[in-house]
Amino acid sequence: PDPVFIWTTGNNVLLGTLLAVIFGSAALGGFVLDRRALAAEAWIMRQPGQSPSDYVALAGIGPALLNMSLTGMMAMTYVVMVGSDLNGPTIGAIMTVVGFSAFGKTPKNILPIMLGVFIGSLAKPWQADDPSAVLAALFGTTLAPIAGRFGWRWGIVAGFIHSSVAQSVGILHGGLVLYNNGFAAGLVAAILVPVIIALQPSDKQYPDPA
């Protein structure tokens, strides 16, 4: 089939306001449900995000909602700051980040991934506001546990590598894999994690995956 590209523009104010209301309501709901949500959020931020990391079970629904609100605002801010557009694809990607912020993602472990993808756009033949690069930055946050466990520097490396893999891996599946960024991230993690472990001192201690 012939590829079809549909990318609407010019709705950032309207859709940004809608998302801000949604995320603000989530944060408010978190505080209403748990007055200690902010303190619990500080605990969530210290977690590596490796599966299983069910923040609703571990910290409660209030802190989980607050965490989801913060990651959603961060993802939306990234899209706007790089000069891209809020539309169906980007909002879908933002909501994916938000959804998994109840199970592993935090502002602390997704930021290095997005930063790595952004740096990749500076060093490679595409721009940070290209649709494929923006979606790579958002969906690439599936690599957040790498930043959470091994540190923000390796998170940036993972994002940098992912920015290339996500742009190139489509030829392997001919466009038949719906989750192209997920497929790309799986390849990045499978190759990068053993390399990181091999390069670390043998006495290096990492957060308990459990």
PDB file of C-alpha atoms in Angstrom:
ATOM      1  CA  PRO A   1       0.000   0.000   0.000  1.00  0.00           C
ATOM      2  CA  ASP A   2       1.030   3.557  -0.598  1.00  0.00           C
ATOM      3  CA  PRO A   3       2.115   5.324   2.589  1.00  0.00           C
ATOM      4  CA  VAL A   4      -0.288   7.956   3.882  1.00  0.00           C
ATOM      5  CA  PHE A   5       0.887  10.855   6.025  1.00  0.00           C
ATOM      6  CA  ILE A   6      -1.662  12.976   7.890  1.00  0.00           C
ATOM      7  CA  TRP A   7      -0.298  15.536  10.345  1.00  0.00           C
ATOM      8  CA  THR A   8      -2.508  18.426  11.448  1.00  0.00           C
ATOM      9  CA  THR A   9      -1.045  21.710  12.639  1.00  0.00           C
ATOM     10  CA  GLY A  10      -2.180  24.943  14.244  1.00  0.00           C
ATOM     11  CA  ASN A  11      -4.091  23.525  17.221  1.00  0.00           C
ATOM     12  CA  ASN A  12      -1.456  23.818  19.943  1.00  0.00           C
ATOM     13  CA  VAL A  13      -3.317  26.432  21.983  1.00  0.00           C
ATOM     14  CA  LEU A  14      -6.634  24.588  21.949  1.00  0.00           C
ATOM     15  CA  LEU A  15      -5.238  21.098  22.518  1.00  0.00           C
ATOM     16  CA  GLY A  16      -2.568  22.332  24.924  1.00  0.00           C
ATOM     17  CA  THR A  17      -5.246  23.960  27.056  1.00  0.00           C
ATOM     18  CA  LEU A  18      -7.282  20.753  27.028  1.00  0.00           C
ATOM     19  CA  LEU A  19      -4.287  18.668  28.077  1.00  0.00           C
ATOM     20  CA  ALA A  20      -3.319  21.166  30.774  1.00  0.00           C
ATOM     21  CA  VAL A  21      -6.823  20.910  32.226  1.00  0.00           C
ATOM     22  CA  ILE A  22      -6.674  17.106  32.149  1.00  0.00           C
ATOM     23  CA  PHE A  23      -3.259  16.929  33.797  1.00  0.00           C
ATOM     24  CA  GLY A  24      -4.091  19.648  36.285  1.00  0.00           C
ATOM     25  CA  SER A  25      -7.256  17.790  37.256  1.00  0.00           C
ATOM     26  CA  ALA A  26      -5.249  14.592  37.711  1.00  0.00           C
ATOM     27  CA  ALA A  27      -2.808  16.377  40.016  1.00  0.00           C
ATOM     28  CA  LEU A  28      -5.642  17.950  41.990  1.00  0.00           C
ATOM     29  CA  GLY A  29      -7.341  14.584  42.278  1.00  0.00           C
ATOM     30  CA  GLY A  30      -4.120  13.091  43.549  1.00  0.00           C
ATOM     31  CA  PHE A  31      -3.895  15.638  46.351  1.00  0.00           C
ATOM     32  CA  VAL A  32      -7.579  15.227  47.222  1.00  0.00           C
ATOM     33  CA  LEU A  33      -7.185  11.465  47.493  1.00  0.00           C
ATOM     34  CA  ASP A  34      -3.913  11.646  49.418  1.00  0.00           C
ATOM     35  CA  ARG A  35      -2.677  14.742  51.240  1.00  0.00           C
ATOM     36  CA  ARG A  36       0.796  13.167  51.341  1.00  0.00           C
ATOM     37  CA  ALA A  37       0.921  12.693  47.568  1.00  0.00           C
ATOM     38  CA  LEU A  38       3.886  15.048  47.138  1.00  0.00           C
ATOM     39  CA  ALA A  39       6.019  13.179  49.666  1.00  0.00           C
ATOM     40  CA  ALA A  40       5.070   9.875  48.064  1.00  0.00           C
ATOM     41  CA  GLU A  41       5.934  11.319  44.647  1.00  0.00           C
ATOM     42  CA  ALA A  42       9.452  11.997  45.931  1.00  0.00           C
ATOM     43  CA  TRP A  43       9.670   8.284  46.787  1.00  0.00           C
ATOM     44  CA  ILE A  44       8.357   7.315  43.340  1.00  0.00           C
ATOM     45  CA  MET A  45      11.011   9.486  41.700  1.00  0.00           C
ATOM     46  CA  ARG A  46      13.722   7.455  43.417  1.00  0.00           C
ATOM     47  CA  GLN A  47      12.473   4.186  41.936  1.00  0.00           C
ATOM     48  CA  PRO A  48      14.274   2.807  38.854  1.00  0.00           C
ATOM     49  CA  GLY A  49      11.020   1.988  37.070  1.00  0.00           C
ATOM     50  CA  GLN A  50      11.871  -1.610  36.265  1.00  0.00           C
ATOM     51  CA  SER A  51       8.951  -3.991  35.936  1.00  0.00           C
ATOM     52  CA  PRO A  52       7.037  -4.624  38.087  1.00  0.00           C
ATOM     53  CA  SER A  53       6.658  -1.063  39.359  1.00  0.00           C
ATOM     54  CA  ASP A  54       2.967  -0.706  40.093  1.00  0.00           C
ATOM     55  CA  TYR A  55       2.870   2.729  41.721  1.00  0.00           C
ATOM     56  CA  VAL A  56      -0.832   2.425  42.522  1.00  0.00           C
ATOM     57  CA  ALA A  57      -0.116  -0.666  44.624  1.00  0.00           C
ATOM     58  CA  LEU A  58       3.171   0.614  46.045  1.00  0.00           C
ATOM     59  CA  ALA A  59       2.333   4.268  46.763  1.00  0.00           C
ATOM     60  CA  GLY A  60      -1.419   4.659  46.289  1.00  0.00           C
ATOM     61  CA  ILE A  61      -3.728   6.099  43.661  1.00  0.00           C
ATOM     62  CA  GLY A  62      -3.118   9.721  44.733  1.00  0.00           C
ATOM     63  CA  PRO A  63       0.654   9.741  44.212  1.00  0.00           C
ATOM     64  CA  ALA A  64       0.233   7.707  41.019  1.00  0.00           C
ATOM     65  CA  LEU A  65      -2.141  10.350  39.625  1.00  0.00           C
ATOM     66  CA  LEU A  66       0.311  13.101  40.546  1.00  0.00           C
ATOM     67  CA  ASN A  67       3.132  11.234  38.824  1.00  0.00           C
ATOM     68  CA  MET A  68       0.985  10.753  35.719  1.00  0.00           C
ATOM     69  CA  SER A  69       0.166  14.455  35.691  1.00  0.00           C
ATOM     70  CA  LEU A  70       3.827  15.491  35.925  1.00  0.00           C
ATOM     71  CA  THR A  71       5.011  13.185  33.143  1.00  0.00           C
ATOM     72  CA  GLY A  72       2.127  14.287  30.942  1.00  0.00           C
ATOM     73  CA  MET A  73       3.038  17.941  31.390  1.00  0.00           C
ATOM     74  CA  MET A  74       6.678  17.145  30.674  1.00  0.00           C
ATOM     75  CA  ALA A  75       5.837  15.243  27.488  1.00  0.00           C
ATOM     76  CA  MET A  76       3.491  17.984  26.280  1.00  0.00           C
ATOM     77  CA  THR A  77       6.083  20.659  27.065  1.00  0.00           C
ATOM     78  CA  TYR A  78       8.689  18.773  25.044  1.00  0.00           C
ATOM     79  CA  VAL A  79       6.443  18.677  21.982  1.00  0.00           C
ATOM     80  CA  VAL A  80       5.761  22.415  22.185  1.00  0.00           C
ATOM     81  CA  MET A  81       9.340  23.428  22.989  1.00  0.00           C
ATOM     82  CA  VAL A  82      10.832  21.652  19.960  1.00  0.00           C
ATOM     83  CA  GLY A  83       8.314  23.459  17.770  1.00  0.00           C
ATOM     84  CA  SER A  84       6.163  20.476  16.884  1.00  0.00           C
ATOM     85  CA  ASP A  85       2.389  20.080  16.892  1.00  0.00           C
ATOM     86  CA  LEU A  86      -0.203  18.737  19.274  1.00  0.00           C
ATOM     87  CA  ASN A  87      -2.441  16.465  17.214  1.00  0.00           C
ATOM     88  CA  GLY A  88      -3.729  12.901  17.146  1.00  0.00           C
ATOM     89  CA  PRO A  89      -0.360  11.105  16.937  1.00  0.00           C
ATOM     90  CA  THR A  90       1.449  13.268  19.492  1.00  0.00           C
ATOM     91  CA  ILE A  91      -1.431  13.298  21.974  1.00  0.00           C
ATOM     92  CA  GLY A  92      -1.684   9.523  21.620  1.00  0.00           C
ATOM     93  CA  ALA A  93       2.028   9.276  22.406  1.00  0.00           C
ATOM     94  CA  ILE A  94       1.702  11.670  25.340  1.00  0.00           C
ATOM     95  CA  MET A  95      -1.155   9.617  26.769  1.00  0.00           C
ATOM     96  CA  THR A  96       0.971   6.495  26.416  1.00  0.00           C
ATOM     97  CA  VAL A  97       3.618   8.163  28.568  1.00  0.00           C
ATOM     98  CA  VAL A  98       0.913   9.156  31.053  1.00  0.00           C
ATOM     99  CA  GLY A  99      -0.586   5.673  31.216  1.00  0.00           C
ATOM    100  CA  PHE A 100       2.713   3.965  31.907  1.00  0.00           C
ATOM    101  CA  SER A 101       3.527   6.556  34.553  1.00  0.00           C
ATOM    102  CA  ALA A 102       1.404   4.398  36.831  1.00  0.00           C
ATOM    103  CA  PHE A 103       3.776   1.526  36.105  1.00  0.00           C
ATOM    104  CA  GLY A 104       7.406   2.622  35.924  1.00  0.00           C
ATOM    105  CA  LYS A 105       7.814   5.985  34.240  1.00  0.00           C
ATOM    106  CA  THR A 106       8.629   9.125  36.198  1.00  0.00           C
ATOM    107  CA  PRO A 107       9.761  12.633  35.207  1.00  0.00           C
ATOM    108  CA  LYS A 108      13.228  11.695  36.407  1.00  0.00           C
ATOM    109  CA  ASN A 109      13.706   8.618  34.232  1.00  0.00           C
ATOM    110  CA  ILE A 110      11.980   9.809  31.049  1.00  0.00           C
ATOM    111  CA  LEU A 111      13.793  13.152  30.789  1.00  0.00           C
ATOM    112  CA  PRO A 112      17.206  11.627  29.895  1.00  0.00           C
ATOM    113  CA  ILE A 113      15.605   9.555  27.130  1.00  0.00           C
ATOM    114  CA  MET A 114      13.906  12.566  25.567  1.00  0.00           C
ATOM    115  CA  LEU A 115      17.100  14.589  25.929  1.00  0.00           C
ATOM    116  CA  GLY A 116      19.056  11.840  24.163  1.00  0.00           C
ATOM    117  CA  VAL A 117      16.618  11.842  21.241  1.00  0.00           C
ATOM    118  CA  PHE A 118      16.834  15.642  21.072  1.00  0.00           C
ATOM    119  CA  ILE A 119      20.642  15.532  21.003  1.00  0.00           C
ATOM    120  CA  GLY A 120      20.367  12.926  18.266  1.00  0.00           C
ATOM    121  CA  SER A 121      18.363  15.367  16.174  1.00  0.00           C
ATOM    122  CA  LEU A 122      21.218  17.870  16.453  1.00  0.00           C
ATOM    123  CA  ALA A 123      23.806  15.391  15.215  1.00  0.00           C
ATOM    124  CA  LYS A 124      21.810  13.551  12.555  1.00  0.00           C
ATOM    125  CA  PRO A 125      20.064  14.440   9.273  1.00  0.00           C
ATOM    126  CA  TRP A 126      16.654  15.266  10.751  1.00  0.00           C
ATOM    127  CA  GLN A 127      15.173  17.965  12.928  1.00  0.00           C
ATOM    128  CA  ALA A 128      13.836  17.732  16.473  1.00  0.00           C
ATOM    129  CA  ASP A 129      10.381  18.802  15.279  1.00  0.00           C
ATOM    130  CA  ASP A 130      10.135  16.158  12.550  1.00  0.00           C
ATOM    131  CA  PRO A 131       7.133  13.915  13.275  1.00  0.00           C
ATOM    132  CA  SER A 132       9.250  10.755  13.428  1.00  0.00           C
ATOM    133  CA  ALA A 133      11.734  12.387  15.824  1.00  0.00           C
ATOM    134  CA  VAL A 134       8.992  13.725  18.111  1.00  0.00           C
ATOM    135  CA  LEU A 135       7.293  10.332  18.282  1.00  0.00           C
ATOM    136  CA  ALA A 136      10.665   8.681  18.932  1.00  0.00           C
ATOM    137  CA  ALA A 137      11.202  11.019  21.891  1.00  0.00           C
ATOM    138  CA  LEU A 138       7.782  10.218  23.350  1.00  0.00           C
ATOM    139  CA  PHE A 139       7.459   6.505  22.644  1.00  0.00           C
ATOM    140  CA  GLY A 140      11.178   6.045  23.310  1.00  0.00           C
ATOM    141  CA  THR A 141      10.500   6.704  26.981  1.00  0.00           C
ATOM    142  CA  THR A 142       9.808   2.980  27.151  1.00  0.00           C
ATOM    143  CA  LEU A 143      13.584   2.893  27.753  1.00  0.00           C
ATOM    144  CA  ALA A 144      13.095   4.848  30.996  1.00  0.00           C
ATOM    145  CA  PRO A 145      14.160   1.898  33.214  1.00  0.00           C
ATOM    146  CA  ILE A 146      17.645   2.128  31.699  1.00  0.00           C
ATOM    147  CA  ALA A 147      17.959   5.700  32.983  1.00  0.00           C
ATOM    148  CA  GLY A 148      16.344   4.692  36.272  1.00  0.00           C
ATOM    149  CA  ARG A 149      18.674   1.794  36.941  1.00  0.00           C
ATOM    150  CA  PHE A 150      21.960   2.832  35.344  1.00  0.00           C
ATOM    151  CA  GLY A 151      21.763   6.611  35.638  1.00  0.00           C
ATOM    152  CA  TRP A 152      20.817   9.593  33.523  1.00  0.00           C
ATOM    153  CA  ARG A 153      23.979   9.450  31.398  1.00  0.00           C
ATOM    154  CA  TRP A 154      23.118   6.007  30.085  1.00  0.00           C
ATOM    155  CA  GLY A 155      19.562   7.226  29.622  1.00  0.00           C
ATOM    156  CA  ILE A 156      20.817   9.923  27.269  1.00  0.00           C
ATOM    157  CA  VAL A 157      22.887   7.331  25.396  1.00  0.00           C
ATOM    158  CA  ALA A 158      19.839   5.071  25.091  1.00  0.00           C
ATOM    159  CA  GLY A 159      17.736   7.940  23.726  1.00  0.00           C
ATOM    160  CA  PHE A 160      20.480   8.960  21.303  1.00  0.00           C
ATOM    161  CA  ILE A 161      20.755   5.421  19.917  1.00  0.00           C
ATOM    162  CA  HIS A 162      16.986   4.978  19.832  1.00  0.00           C
ATOM    163  CA  SER A 163      16.595   8.078  17.682  1.00  0.00           C
ATOM    164  CA  SER A 164      18.532   6.304  14.919  1.00  0.00           C
ATOM    165  CA  VAL A 165      17.128   2.813  15.386  1.00  0.00           C
ATOM    166  CA  ALA A 166      13.515   4.011  15.304  1.00  0.00           C
ATOM    167  CA  GLN A 167      14.199   5.807  12.006  1.00  0.00           C
ATOM    168  CA  SER A 168      15.865   2.784  10.408  1.00  0.00           C
ATOM    169  CA  VAL A 169      14.168  -0.351  11.699  1.00  0.00           C
ATOM    170  CA  GLY A 170      11.042  -0.010   9.557  1.00  0.00           C
ATOM    171  CA  ILE A 171      12.735  -1.774   6.656  1.00  0.00           C
ATOM    172  CA  LEU A 172      12.986  -4.933   8.769  1.00  0.00           C
ATOM    173  CA  HIS A 173       9.222  -5.273   9.165  1.00  0.00           C
ATOM    174  CA  GLY A 174       8.004  -3.425   6.086  1.00  0.00           C
ATOM    175  CA  GLY A 175       5.703  -1.240   8.138  1.00  0.00           C
ATOM    176  CA  LEU A 176       3.765  -4.252   9.407  1.00  0.00           C
ATOM    177  CA  VAL A 177       4.706  -3.688  13.057  1.00  0.00           C
ATOM    178  CA  LEU A 178       2.307  -1.170  14.578  1.00  0.00           C
ATOM    179  CA  TYR A 179       4.611  -0.361  17.488  1.00  0.00           C
ATOM    180  CA  ASN A 180       7.703   0.586  15.503  1.00  0.00           C
ATOM    181  CA  ASN A 181       9.227   2.524  18.411  1.00  0.00           C
ATOM    182  CA  GLY A 182       8.544  -0.364  20.787  1.00  0.00           C
ATOM    183  CA  PHE A 183      10.264  -2.745  18.413  1.00  0.00           C
ATOM    184  CA  ALA A 184      13.202  -0.350  18.082  1.00  0.00           C
ATOM    185  CA  ALA A 185      13.430   0.155  21.849  1.00  0.00           C
ATOM    186  CA  GLY A 186      13.503  -3.600  22.381  1.00  0.00           C
ATOM    187  CA  LEU A 187      16.515  -3.849  20.088  1.00  0.00           C
ATOM    188  CA  VAL A 188      18.236  -0.941  21.843  1.00  0.00           C
ATOM    189  CA  ALA A 189      17.663  -2.442  25.285  1.00  0.00           C
ATOM    190  CA  ALA A 190      18.728  -5.942  24.223  1.00  0.00           C
ATOM    191  CA  ILE A 191      22.050  -4.634  22.924  1.00  0.00           C
ATOM    192  CA  LEU A 192      22.775  -1.742  25.278  1.00  0.00           C
ATOM    193  CA  VAL A 193      22.004  -3.260  28.690  1.00  0.00           C
ATOM    194  CA  PRO A 194      24.587  -6.081  28.439  1.00  0.00           C
ATOM    195  CA  VAL A 195      27.153  -3.531  27.254  1.00  0.00           C
ATOM    196  CA  ILE A 196      26.421  -1.249  30.213  1.00  0.00           C
ATOM    197  CA  ILE A 197      26.720  -4.131  32.689  1.00  0.00           C
ATOM    198  CA  ALA A 198      29.971  -5.295  31.075  1.00  0.00           C
ATOM    199  CA  LEU A 199      31.473  -1.804  31.332  1.00  0.00           C
ATOM    200  CA  GLN A 200      30.549  -1.267  34.975  1.00  0.00           C
ATOM    201  CA  PRO A 201      32.857  -2.252  37.866  1.00  0.00           C
ATOM    202  CA  SER A 202      32.071  -5.696  39.214  1.00  0.00           C
ATOM    203  CA  ASP A 203      31.236  -4.244  42.647  1.00  0.00           C
ATOM    204  CA  LYS A 204      28.811  -1.664  41.244  1.00  0.00           C
ATOM    205  CA  GLN A 205      25.487  -1.789  43.072  1.00  0.00           C
ATOM    206  CA  TYR A 206      22.213  -1.159  41.282  1.00  0.00           C
ATOM    207  CA  PRO A 207      18.715  -0.654  42.664  1.00  0.00           C
ATOM    208  CA  ASP A 208      16.886  -3.899  43.363  1.00  0.00           C
ATOM    209  CA  PRO A 209      14.655  -4.625  40.321  1.00  0.00           C
ATOM    210  CA  ALA A 210      11.950  -5.840  42.718  1.00  0.00           C
TER     211      ALA A 210
END
